[in-house]
Amino acid sequence: MELWQVPLSFSRLRMFPFFDLAHYVASVLALKEQRGVVEVSVRSPLACWFSAMLYCFGGSVLSSLMLGEPPVAFLAKTINILLASSVWYLVFYCPEDIFCRCFSFLPLRLLVAGMKEVTRTWKITDGIAHADIVYKDAWLVMVAVGWARGAGGGLISNFEQLVRGVWKPETNELLQMSYPVKATLIGAVLFSLQRRQYLPIARHNLMFLYTIFLVVFKWLLSVPPPEILEDVEDGGQYWNVLPVLLLSLGNHLELRIKGTHLFCHAWREISVTL
């Protein structure tokens, strides 16, 4: 295979079953890390299961609602539901918590996280393609649906919390976006522009480059340097630590980065030579 054929072959990858399975594992593990979820799994397994399904299929639910389609359409994918439900059971009810302990092994966790980001690219492109069929050439609709399909789990997090009996309006992703939601929005804009032929790049090349961006940054942000951990109060605000992260990883490079309002509100101006 020649080098130029790699992006084309990559764009033809099938997400089921391995990449979808990694997405389910990463999503349910993220759910379990939320405060009070373990208690909910004991008190009400049904509520816990429904929350897990929203984590796994939130993008499909939200994009269906936006297009006026049945939000329960994802339940028709029986194999996917059974696979996600099996992962949910193993994460919350596996004896001695063996399943979660296996995925606490950093290389395995990074592998799963990277595969989940690959599925994000596919979800964005699928959402944009579907929106273009329903609303021809409506690029704003394409951006919105692609964003919803790729980051639906985060965008409906308030509803998911209500299922567990928690109400935290201050965690609304539209008010304070997390890194995955921001990155998905950027991807939705790029792929929509490419589909409308405003971006002079082939679709498979854009998919390849964007996925590399997602995976690399996911890995970098999953293993922050120790000095960053001491300074960060809220680990969910990835964009706030990005300037310092880049500085710490730039060994033998001369970098000059100034803190901006986009990345952080509290960081003072940074000028460091490594």
PDB file of C-alpha atoms in Angstrom:
ATOM      1  CA  MET A   1       0.000   0.000   0.000  1.00  0.00           C
ATOM      2  CA  GLU A   2       1.365   3.402  -0.962  1.00  0.00           C
ATOM      3  CA  LEU A   3       1.422   6.265   1.504  1.00  0.00           C
ATOM      4  CA  TRP A   4      -1.260   8.278  -0.279  1.00  0.00           C
ATOM      5  CA  GLN A   5      -3.639   5.319   0.009  1.00  0.00           C
ATOM      6  CA  VAL A   6      -3.492   5.226   3.815  1.00  0.00           C
ATOM      7  CA  PRO A   7      -6.122   7.964   4.400  1.00  0.00           C
ATOM      8  CA  LEU A   8      -8.430   6.364   1.833  1.00  0.00           C
ATOM      9  CA  SER A   9      -8.164   2.938   3.471  1.00  0.00           C
ATOM     10  CA  PHE A  10      -8.607   4.530   6.883  1.00  0.00           C
ATOM     11  CA  SER A  11     -11.839   6.229   5.807  1.00  0.00           C
ATOM     12  CA  ARG A  12     -13.247   2.806   4.888  1.00  0.00           C
ATOM     13  CA  LEU A  13     -12.758   1.279   8.344  1.00  0.00           C
ATOM     14  CA  ARG A  14     -15.776  -0.422   9.870  1.00  0.00           C
ATOM     15  CA  MET A  15     -16.647   0.776  13.353  1.00  0.00           C
ATOM     16  CA  PHE A  16     -18.493  -2.378  14.389  1.00  0.00           C
ATOM     17  CA  PRO A  17     -17.632  -4.254  16.475  1.00  0.00           C
ATOM     18  CA  PHE A  18     -14.210  -3.247  17.804  1.00  0.00           C
ATOM     19  CA  PHE A  19     -14.369   0.544  17.650  1.00  0.00           C
ATOM     20  CA  ASP A  20     -17.970   0.596  18.850  1.00  0.00           C
ATOM     21  CA  LEU A  21     -17.002  -1.673  21.727  1.00  0.00           C
ATOM     22  CA  ALA A  22     -14.172   0.678  22.693  1.00  0.00           C
ATOM     23  CA  HIS A  23     -16.634   3.580  22.597  1.00  0.00           C
ATOM     24  CA  TYR A  24     -18.997   1.757  24.944  1.00  0.00           C
ATOM     25  CA  VAL A  25     -16.196   0.848  27.350  1.00  0.00           C
ATOM     26  CA  ALA A  26     -14.821   4.394  27.491  1.00  0.00           C
ATOM     27  CA  SER A  27     -18.296   5.898  27.871  1.00  0.00           C
ATOM     28  CA  VAL A  28     -19.465   3.608  30.679  1.00  0.00           C
ATOM     29  CA  LEU A  29     -16.147   3.960  32.508  1.00  0.00           C
ATOM     30  CA  ALA A  30     -16.571   7.736  32.307  1.00  0.00           C
ATOM     31  CA  LEU A  31     -20.069   7.355  33.761  1.00  0.00           C
ATOM     32  CA  LYS A  32     -18.813   5.276  36.663  1.00  0.00           C
ATOM     33  CA  GLU A  33     -16.307   7.990  37.546  1.00  0.00           C
ATOM     34  CA  GLN A  34     -19.151  10.443  38.164  1.00  0.00           C
ATOM     35  CA  ARG A  35     -19.918  11.130  41.799  1.00  0.00           C
ATOM     36  CA  GLY A  36     -22.748   9.049  43.230  1.00  0.00           C
ATOM     37  CA  VAL A  37     -23.182   6.752  40.220  1.00  0.00           C
ATOM     38  CA  VAL A  38     -22.050   3.625  42.069  1.00  0.00           C
ATOM     39  CA  GLU A  39     -24.723   4.223  44.708  1.00  0.00           C
ATOM     40  CA  VAL A  40     -27.330   4.640  41.962  1.00  0.00           C
ATOM     41  CA  SER A  41     -26.241   1.332  40.402  1.00  0.00           C
ATOM     42  CA  VAL A  42     -27.043  -0.385  43.700  1.00  0.00           C
ATOM     43  CA  ARG A  43     -30.247   1.495  44.440  1.00  0.00           C
ATOM     44  CA  SER A  44     -31.693   1.547  40.922  1.00  0.00           C
ATOM     45  CA  PRO A  45     -29.968  -0.587  38.267  1.00  0.00           C
ATOM     46  CA  LEU A  46     -32.547   0.501  35.671  1.00  0.00           C
ATOM     47  CA  ALA A  47     -31.720   4.194  36.109  1.00  0.00           C
ATOM     48  CA  CYS A  48     -28.023   3.365  35.949  1.00  0.00           C
ATOM     49  CA  TRP A  49     -28.514   1.346  32.765  1.00  0.00           C
ATOM     50  CA  PHE A  50     -30.503   4.138  31.126  1.00  0.00           C
ATOM     51  CA  SER A  51     -27.780   6.646  32.021  1.00  0.00           C
ATOM     52  CA  ALA A  52     -25.202   4.337  30.475  1.00  0.00           C
ATOM     53  CA  MET A  53     -27.231   4.077  27.277  1.00  0.00           C
ATOM     54  CA  LEU A  54     -27.435   7.873  27.100  1.00  0.00           C
ATOM     55  CA  TYR A  55     -23.665   8.018  27.454  1.00  0.00           C
ATOM     56  CA  CYS A  56     -23.264   5.481  24.658  1.00  0.00           C
ATOM     57  CA  PHE A  57     -26.029   6.619  22.294  1.00  0.00           C
ATOM     58  CA  GLY A  58     -26.622  10.230  23.312  1.00  0.00           C
ATOM     59  CA  GLY A  59     -25.519  11.477  19.905  1.00  0.00           C
ATOM     60  CA  SER A  60     -28.117   9.382  18.104  1.00  0.00           C
ATOM     61  CA  VAL A  61     -30.858  10.490  20.509  1.00  0.00           C
ATOM     62  CA  LEU A  62     -30.092  14.205  20.204  1.00  0.00           C
ATOM     63  CA  SER A  63     -29.600  14.224  16.432  1.00  0.00           C
ATOM     64  CA  SER A  64     -32.863  12.305  15.942  1.00  0.00           C
ATOM     65  CA  LEU A  65     -34.739  14.866  18.040  1.00  0.00           C
ATOM     66  CA  MET A  66     -33.228  17.708  16.021  1.00  0.00           C
ATOM     67  CA  LEU A  67     -34.336  16.138  12.730  1.00  0.00           C
ATOM     68  CA  GLY A  68     -37.825  15.237  13.961  1.00  0.00           C
ATOM     69  CA  GLU A  69     -37.142  11.516  13.994  1.00  0.00           C
ATOM     70  CA  PRO A  70     -37.969   8.987  16.754  1.00  0.00           C
ATOM     71  CA  PRO A  71     -35.384   9.399  19.539  1.00  0.00           C
ATOM     72  CA  VAL A  72     -35.746   5.713  20.409  1.00  0.00           C
ATOM     73  CA  ALA A  73     -34.517   4.605  16.984  1.00  0.00           C
ATOM     74  CA  PHE A  74     -31.192   3.541  18.490  1.00  0.00           C
ATOM     75  CA  LEU A  75     -33.012   0.787  20.390  1.00  0.00           C
ATOM     76  CA  ALA A  76     -33.642  -0.914  17.048  1.00  0.00           C
ATOM     77  CA  LYS A  77     -29.932  -1.770  16.875  1.00  0.00           C
ATOM     78  CA  THR A  78     -30.312  -4.841  19.044  1.00  0.00           C
ATOM     79  CA  ILE A  79     -26.728  -6.063  18.737  1.00  0.00           C
ATOM     80  CA  ASN A  80     -25.324  -2.671  19.722  1.00  0.00           C
ATOM     81  CA  ILE A  81     -27.690  -2.407  22.681  1.00  0.00           C
ATOM     82  CA  LEU A  82     -26.748  -5.880  23.893  1.00  0.00           C
ATOM     83  CA  LEU A  83     -23.053  -5.088  23.498  1.00  0.00           C
ATOM     84  CA  ALA A  84     -23.346  -1.796  25.381  1.00  0.00           C
ATOM     85  CA  SER A  85     -25.479  -3.437  28.075  1.00  0.00           C
ATOM     86  CA  SER A  86     -22.883  -6.176  28.521  1.00  0.00           C
ATOM     87  CA  VAL A  87     -20.196  -3.548  28.993  1.00  0.00           C
ATOM     88  CA  TRP A  88     -22.418  -1.720  31.501  1.00  0.00           C
ATOM     89  CA  TYR A  89     -22.933  -4.906  33.503  1.00  0.00           C
ATOM     90  CA  LEU A  90     -19.224  -5.729  33.574  1.00  0.00           C
ATOM     91  CA  VAL A  91     -18.250  -2.203  34.588  1.00  0.00           C
ATOM     92  CA  PHE A  92     -20.686  -1.957  37.489  1.00  0.00           C
ATOM     93  CA  TYR A  93     -21.237  -5.535  38.628  1.00  0.00           C
ATOM     94  CA  CYS A  94     -18.147  -7.545  37.722  1.00  0.00           C
ATOM     95  CA  PRO A  95     -16.870  -9.429  40.823  1.00  0.00           C
ATOM     96  CA  GLU A  96     -13.948  -7.730  42.560  1.00  0.00           C
ATOM     97  CA  ASP A  97     -14.237  -4.934  39.996  1.00  0.00           C
ATOM     98  CA  ILE A  98     -11.900  -6.940  37.757  1.00  0.00           C
ATOM     99  CA  PHE A  99     -13.143  -5.374  34.520  1.00  0.00           C
ATOM    100  CA  CYS A 100     -12.454  -1.810  35.639  1.00  0.00           C
ATOM    101  CA  ARG A 101      -9.102  -2.791  37.089  1.00  0.00           C
ATOM    102  CA  CYS A 102      -8.050  -4.164  33.720  1.00  0.00           C
ATOM    103  CA  PHE A 103      -8.840  -0.864  32.046  1.00  0.00           C
ATOM    104  CA  SER A 104      -7.042   1.106  34.738  1.00  0.00           C
ATOM    105  CA  PHE A 105      -3.856  -0.162  33.048  1.00  0.00           C
ATOM    106  CA  LEU A 106      -2.710   3.019  31.304  1.00  0.00           C
ATOM    107  CA  PRO A 107      -1.721   1.632  27.866  1.00  0.00           C
ATOM    108  CA  LEU A 108      -5.038  -0.213  27.578  1.00  0.00           C
ATOM    109  CA  ARG A 109      -6.967   2.839  28.707  1.00  0.00           C
ATOM    110  CA  LEU A 110      -5.171   5.016  26.158  1.00  0.00           C
ATOM    111  CA  LEU A 111      -5.953   2.480  23.430  1.00  0.00           C
ATOM    112  CA  VAL A 112      -9.654   2.554  24.276  1.00  0.00           C
ATOM    113  CA  ALA A 113      -9.660   6.353  24.477  1.00  0.00           C
ATOM    114  CA  GLY A 114      -8.005   6.616  21.074  1.00  0.00           C
ATOM    115  CA  MET A 115     -10.459   4.208  19.467  1.00  0.00           C
ATOM    116  CA  LYS A 116     -13.347   6.182  20.940  1.00  0.00           C
ATOM    117  CA  GLU A 117     -12.038   9.332  19.250  1.00  0.00           C
ATOM    118  CA  VAL A 118     -11.982   7.471  15.939  1.00  0.00           C
ATOM    119  CA  THR A 119     -15.698   6.776  16.321  1.00  0.00           C
ATOM    120  CA  ARG A 120     -16.262  10.484  16.982  1.00  0.00           C
ATOM    121  CA  THR A 121     -15.052  11.322  13.475  1.00  0.00           C
ATOM    122  CA  TRP A 122     -17.407   8.752  11.961  1.00  0.00           C
ATOM    123  CA  LYS A 123     -20.343  10.034  14.004  1.00  0.00           C
ATOM    124  CA  ILE A 124     -19.726  13.607  12.853  1.00  0.00           C
ATOM    125  CA  THR A 125     -19.532  12.661   9.186  1.00  0.00           C
ATOM    126  CA  ASP A 126     -22.577  10.381   9.422  1.00  0.00           C
ATOM    127  CA  GLY A 127     -24.593  13.129  11.101  1.00  0.00           C
ATOM    128  CA  ILE A 128     -23.617  15.678   8.455  1.00  0.00           C
ATOM    129  CA  ALA A 129     -24.442  13.288   5.615  1.00  0.00           C
ATOM    130  CA  HIS A 130     -27.838  12.491   7.137  1.00  0.00           C
ATOM    131  CA  ALA A 131     -28.645  16.169   7.693  1.00  0.00           C
ATOM    132  CA  ASP A 132     -27.700  16.958   4.093  1.00  0.00           C
ATOM    133  CA  ILE A 133     -30.235  14.388   2.903  1.00  0.00           C
ATOM    134  CA  VAL A 134     -33.055  15.793   5.037  1.00  0.00           C
ATOM    135  CA  TYR A 135     -32.193  19.483   4.530  1.00  0.00           C
ATOM    136  CA  LYS A 136     -30.345  19.783   1.241  1.00  0.00           C
ATOM    137  CA  ASP A 137     -27.455  22.261   1.286  1.00  0.00           C
ATOM    138  CA  ALA A 138     -28.452  23.693   4.688  1.00  0.00           C
ATOM    139  CA  TRP A 139     -24.940  23.906   6.076  1.00  0.00           C
ATOM    140  CA  LEU A 140     -25.964  25.301   9.472  1.00  0.00           C
ATOM    141  CA  VAL A 141     -28.210  22.281   9.981  1.00  0.00           C
ATOM    142  CA  MET A 142     -25.333  20.060   8.910  1.00  0.00           C
ATOM    143  CA  VAL A 143     -23.049  21.654  11.511  1.00  0.00           C
ATOM    144  CA  ALA A 144     -25.665  21.368  14.263  1.00  0.00           C
ATOM    145  CA  VAL A 145     -26.543  17.739  13.555  1.00  0.00           C
ATOM    146  CA  GLY A 146     -22.912  16.708  13.093  1.00  0.00           C
ATOM    147  CA  TRP A 147     -22.077  18.370  16.395  1.00  0.00           C
ATOM    148  CA  ALA A 148     -25.006  16.682  18.119  1.00  0.00           C
ATOM    149  CA  ARG A 149     -24.146  13.262  16.695  1.00  0.00           C
ATOM    150  CA  GLY A 150     -20.491  13.512  17.703  1.00  0.00           C
ATOM    151  CA  ALA A 151     -20.891  15.072  21.149  1.00  0.00           C
ATOM    152  CA  GLY A 152     -24.461  14.228  22.083  1.00  0.00           C
ATOM    153  CA  GLY A 153     -23.474  12.491  25.308  1.00  0.00           C
ATOM    154  CA  GLY A 154     -21.985  15.723  26.604  1.00  0.00           C
ATOM    155  CA  LEU A 155     -24.677  18.026  25.256  1.00  0.00           C
ATOM    156  CA  ILE A 156     -27.472  16.088  26.988  1.00  0.00           C
ATOM    157  CA  SER A 157     -25.509  15.590  30.199  1.00  0.00           C
ATOM    158  CA  ASN A 158     -28.064  17.588  32.212  1.00  0.00           C
ATOM    159  CA  PHE A 159     -30.856  15.243  31.157  1.00  0.00           C
ATOM    160  CA  GLU A 160     -28.674  12.233  31.935  1.00  0.00           C
ATOM    161  CA  GLN A 161     -28.029  13.646  35.400  1.00  0.00           C
ATOM    162  CA  LEU A 162     -31.770  14.019  35.966  1.00  0.00           C
ATOM    163  CA  VAL A 163     -32.158  10.300  35.297  1.00  0.00           C
ATOM    164  CA  ARG A 164     -29.834   9.730  38.253  1.00  0.00           C
ATOM    165  CA  GLY A 165     -31.691  12.272  40.407  1.00  0.00           C
ATOM    166  CA  VAL A 166     -29.057  14.991  40.077  1.00  0.00           C
ATOM    167  CA  TRP A 167     -29.677  18.564  38.961  1.00  0.00           C
ATOM    168  CA  LYS A 168     -26.607  20.658  38.136  1.00  0.00           C
ATOM    169  CA  PRO A 169     -27.567  23.421  35.681  1.00  0.00           C
ATOM    170  CA  GLU A 170     -24.141  24.988  36.071  1.00  0.00           C
ATOM    171  CA  THR A 171     -22.647  22.001  34.220  1.00  0.00           C
ATOM    172  CA  ASN A 172     -24.513  22.852  31.020  1.00  0.00           C
ATOM    173  CA  GLU A 173     -22.093  22.224  28.156  1.00  0.00           C
ATOM    174  CA  LEU A 174     -23.393  25.240  26.252  1.00  0.00           C
ATOM    175  CA  LEU A 175     -22.344  27.483  29.130  1.00  0.00           C
ATOM    176  CA  GLN A 176     -18.988  25.887  29.806  1.00  0.00           C
ATOM    177  CA  MET A 177     -17.890  23.558  27.034  1.00  0.00           C
ATOM    178  CA  SER A 178     -15.521  20.693  27.696  1.00  0.00           C
ATOM    179  CA  TYR A 179     -12.703  19.806  25.310  1.00  0.00           C
ATOM    180  CA  PRO A 180     -14.587  16.971  23.488  1.00  0.00           C
ATOM    181  CA  VAL A 181     -17.574  19.229  22.805  1.00  0.00           C
ATOM    182  CA  LYS A 182     -15.355  22.020  21.473  1.00  0.00           C
ATOM    183  CA  ALA A 183     -13.301  19.667  19.328  1.00  0.00           C
ATOM    184  CA  THR A 184     -16.474  18.099  17.929  1.00  0.00           C
ATOM    185  CA  LEU A 185     -17.885  21.515  17.036  1.00  0.00           C
ATOM    186  CA  ILE A 186     -14.686  22.356  15.157  1.00  0.00           C
ATOM    187  CA  GLY A 187     -14.903  19.036  13.333  1.00  0.00           C
ATOM    188  CA  ALA A 188     -18.557  19.586  12.432  1.00  0.00           C
ATOM    189  CA  VAL A 189     -17.719  22.968  10.904  1.00  0.00           C
ATOM    190  CA  LEU A 190     -14.761  21.578   8.947  1.00  0.00           C
ATOM    191  CA  PHE A 191     -16.623  18.581   7.547  1.00  0.00           C
ATOM    192  CA  SER A 192     -19.645  20.717   6.662  1.00  0.00           C
ATOM    193  CA  LEU A 193     -17.432  23.157   4.762  1.00  0.00           C
ATOM    194  CA  GLN A 194     -15.747  20.251   3.014  1.00  0.00           C
ATOM    195  CA  ARG A 195     -19.086  18.728   2.015  1.00  0.00           C
ATOM    196  CA  ARG A 196     -20.232  22.076   0.594  1.00  0.00           C
ATOM    197  CA  GLN A 197     -16.899  22.244  -1.272  1.00  0.00           C
ATOM    198  CA  TYR A 198     -15.745  25.365   0.531  1.00  0.00           C
ATOM    199  CA  LEU A 199     -12.739  23.486   1.880  1.00  0.00           C
ATOM    200  CA  PRO A 200     -10.333  22.287  -0.839  1.00  0.00           C
ATOM    201  CA  ILE A 201      -9.468  18.910   0.634  1.00  0.00           C
ATOM    202  CA  ALA A 202     -10.652  15.372  -0.011  1.00  0.00           C
ATOM    203  CA  ARG A 203     -13.031  13.919   2.552  1.00  0.00           C
ATOM    204  CA  HIS A 204     -10.818  10.935   3.383  1.00  0.00           C
ATOM    205  CA  ASN A 205      -7.790  13.191   3.902  1.00  0.00           C
ATOM    206  CA  LEU A 206      -9.745  15.453   6.245  1.00  0.00           C
ATOM    207  CA  MET A 207     -11.041  12.440   8.176  1.00  0.00           C
ATOM    208  CA  PHE A 208      -7.512  11.117   8.557  1.00  0.00           C
ATOM    209  CA  LEU A 209      -5.988  14.420   9.697  1.00  0.00           C
ATOM    210  CA  TYR A 210      -8.856  15.293  12.041  1.00  0.00           C
ATOM    211  CA  THR A 211      -8.781  11.851  13.659  1.00  0.00           C
ATOM    212  CA  ILE A 212      -5.037  12.137  14.230  1.00  0.00           C
ATOM    213  CA  PHE A 213      -5.665  15.495  15.899  1.00  0.00           C
ATOM    214  CA  LEU A 214      -8.358  14.005  18.157  1.00  0.00           C
ATOM    215  CA  VAL A 215      -6.359  10.937  19.150  1.00  0.00           C
ATOM    216  CA  VAL A 216      -3.082  12.760  19.802  1.00  0.00           C
ATOM    217  CA  PHE A 217      -4.672  15.467  21.928  1.00  0.00           C
ATOM    218  CA  LYS A 218      -6.760  12.893  23.788  1.00  0.00           C
ATOM    219  CA  TRP A 219      -3.620  10.977  24.679  1.00  0.00           C
ATOM    220  CA  LEU A 220      -1.707  14.115  25.646  1.00  0.00           C
ATOM    221  CA  LEU A 221      -4.522  15.370  27.834  1.00  0.00           C
ATOM    222  CA  SER A 222      -5.018  11.944  29.405  1.00  0.00           C
ATOM    223  CA  VAL A 223      -1.456  11.918  30.724  1.00  0.00           C
ATOM    224  CA  PRO A 224      -0.674  15.469  31.871  1.00  0.00           C
ATOM    225  CA  PRO A 225       2.781  16.180  33.317  1.00  0.00           C
ATOM    226  CA  PRO A 226       2.961  16.141  37.142  1.00  0.00           C
ATOM    227  CA  GLU A 227       3.569  19.886  37.368  1.00  0.00           C
ATOM    228  CA  ILE A 228       0.267  20.539  35.610  1.00  0.00           C
ATOM    229  CA  LEU A 229      -1.660  18.321  38.003  1.00  0.00           C
ATOM    230  CA  GLU A 230      -0.495  20.490  40.889  1.00  0.00           C
ATOM    231  CA  ASP A 231      -1.826  23.667  39.274  1.00  0.00           C
ATOM    232  CA  VAL A 232      -5.131  22.479  37.830  1.00  0.00           C
ATOM    233  CA  GLU A 233      -8.124  22.679  40.114  1.00  0.00           C
ATOM    234  CA  ASP A 234     -10.677  21.332  37.671  1.00  0.00           C
ATOM    235  CA  GLY A 235      -9.351  18.472  35.540  1.00  0.00           C
ATOM    236  CA  GLY A 236     -12.347  18.725  33.187  1.00  0.00           C
ATOM    237  CA  GLN A 237     -11.253  22.119  31.828  1.00  0.00           C
ATOM    238  CA  TYR A 238      -8.754  20.779  29.329  1.00  0.00           C
ATOM    239  CA  TRP A 239      -8.489  23.972  27.329  1.00  0.00           C
ATOM    240  CA  ASN A 240      -7.348  25.814  30.465  1.00  0.00           C
ATOM    241  CA  VAL A 241      -4.220  23.674  30.740  1.00  0.00           C
ATOM    242  CA  LEU A 242      -3.427  23.409  27.046  1.00  0.00           C
ATOM    243  CA  PRO A 243      -0.808  26.223  26.914  1.00  0.00           C
ATOM    244  CA  VAL A 244       1.128  24.797  29.847  1.00  0.00           C
ATOM    245  CA  LEU A 245       0.780  21.280  28.459  1.00  0.00           C
ATOM    246  CA  LEU A 246       2.320  22.331  25.161  1.00  0.00           C
ATOM    247  CA  LEU A 247       5.171  24.037  26.969  1.00  0.00           C
ATOM    248  CA  SER A 248       5.916  20.986  29.079  1.00  0.00           C
ATOM    249  CA  LEU A 249       5.927  18.696  26.056  1.00  0.00           C
ATOM    250  CA  GLY A 250       8.114  20.977  23.955  1.00  0.00           C
ATOM    251  CA  ASN A 251      11.494  19.659  25.098  1.00  0.00           C
ATOM    252  CA  HIS A 252      14.397  20.948  23.040  1.00  0.00           C
ATOM    253  CA  LEU A 253      12.048  23.343  21.241  1.00  0.00           C
ATOM    254  CA  GLU A 254      11.813  27.083  21.752  1.00  0.00           C
ATOM    255  CA  LEU A 255       8.216  28.012  22.340  1.00  0.00           C
ATOM    256  CA  ARG A 256       6.728  31.351  23.237  1.00  0.00           C
ATOM    257  CA  ILE A 257       3.089  31.105  24.206  1.00  0.00           C
ATOM    258  CA  LYS A 258       0.946  33.790  25.717  1.00  0.00           C
ATOM    259  CA  GLY A 259      -2.205  32.925  27.599  1.00  0.00           C
ATOM    260  CA  THR A 260      -5.334  34.077  25.803  1.00  0.00           C
ATOM    261  CA  HIS A 261      -8.987  34.347  26.709  1.00  0.00           C
ATOM    262  CA  LEU A 262      -9.771  31.374  24.458  1.00  0.00           C
ATOM    263  CA  PHE A 263      -7.681  28.923  26.426  1.00  0.00           C
ATOM    264  CA  CYS A 264      -7.918  30.305  29.942  1.00  0.00           C
ATOM    265  CA  HIS A 265      -9.347  33.075  32.038  1.00  0.00           C
ATOM    266  CA  ALA A 266      -6.965  32.941  34.964  1.00  0.00           C
ATOM    267  CA  TRP A 267      -3.605  32.052  33.446  1.00  0.00           C
ATOM    268  CA  ARG A 268      -1.148  34.890  33.460  1.00  0.00           C
ATOM    269  CA  GLU A 269       0.865  35.587  30.344  1.00  0.00           C
ATOM    270  CA  ILE A 270       3.340  32.813  29.707  1.00  0.00           C
ATOM    271  CA  SER A 271       6.729  33.345  28.160  1.00  0.00           C
ATOM    272  CA  VAL A 272       8.987  30.346  28.529  1.00  0.00           C
ATOM    273  CA  THR A 273      11.987  29.115  26.619  1.00  0.00           C
ATOM    274  CA  LEU A 274      12.547  25.377  26.885  1.00  0.00           C
TER     275      LEU A 274
END
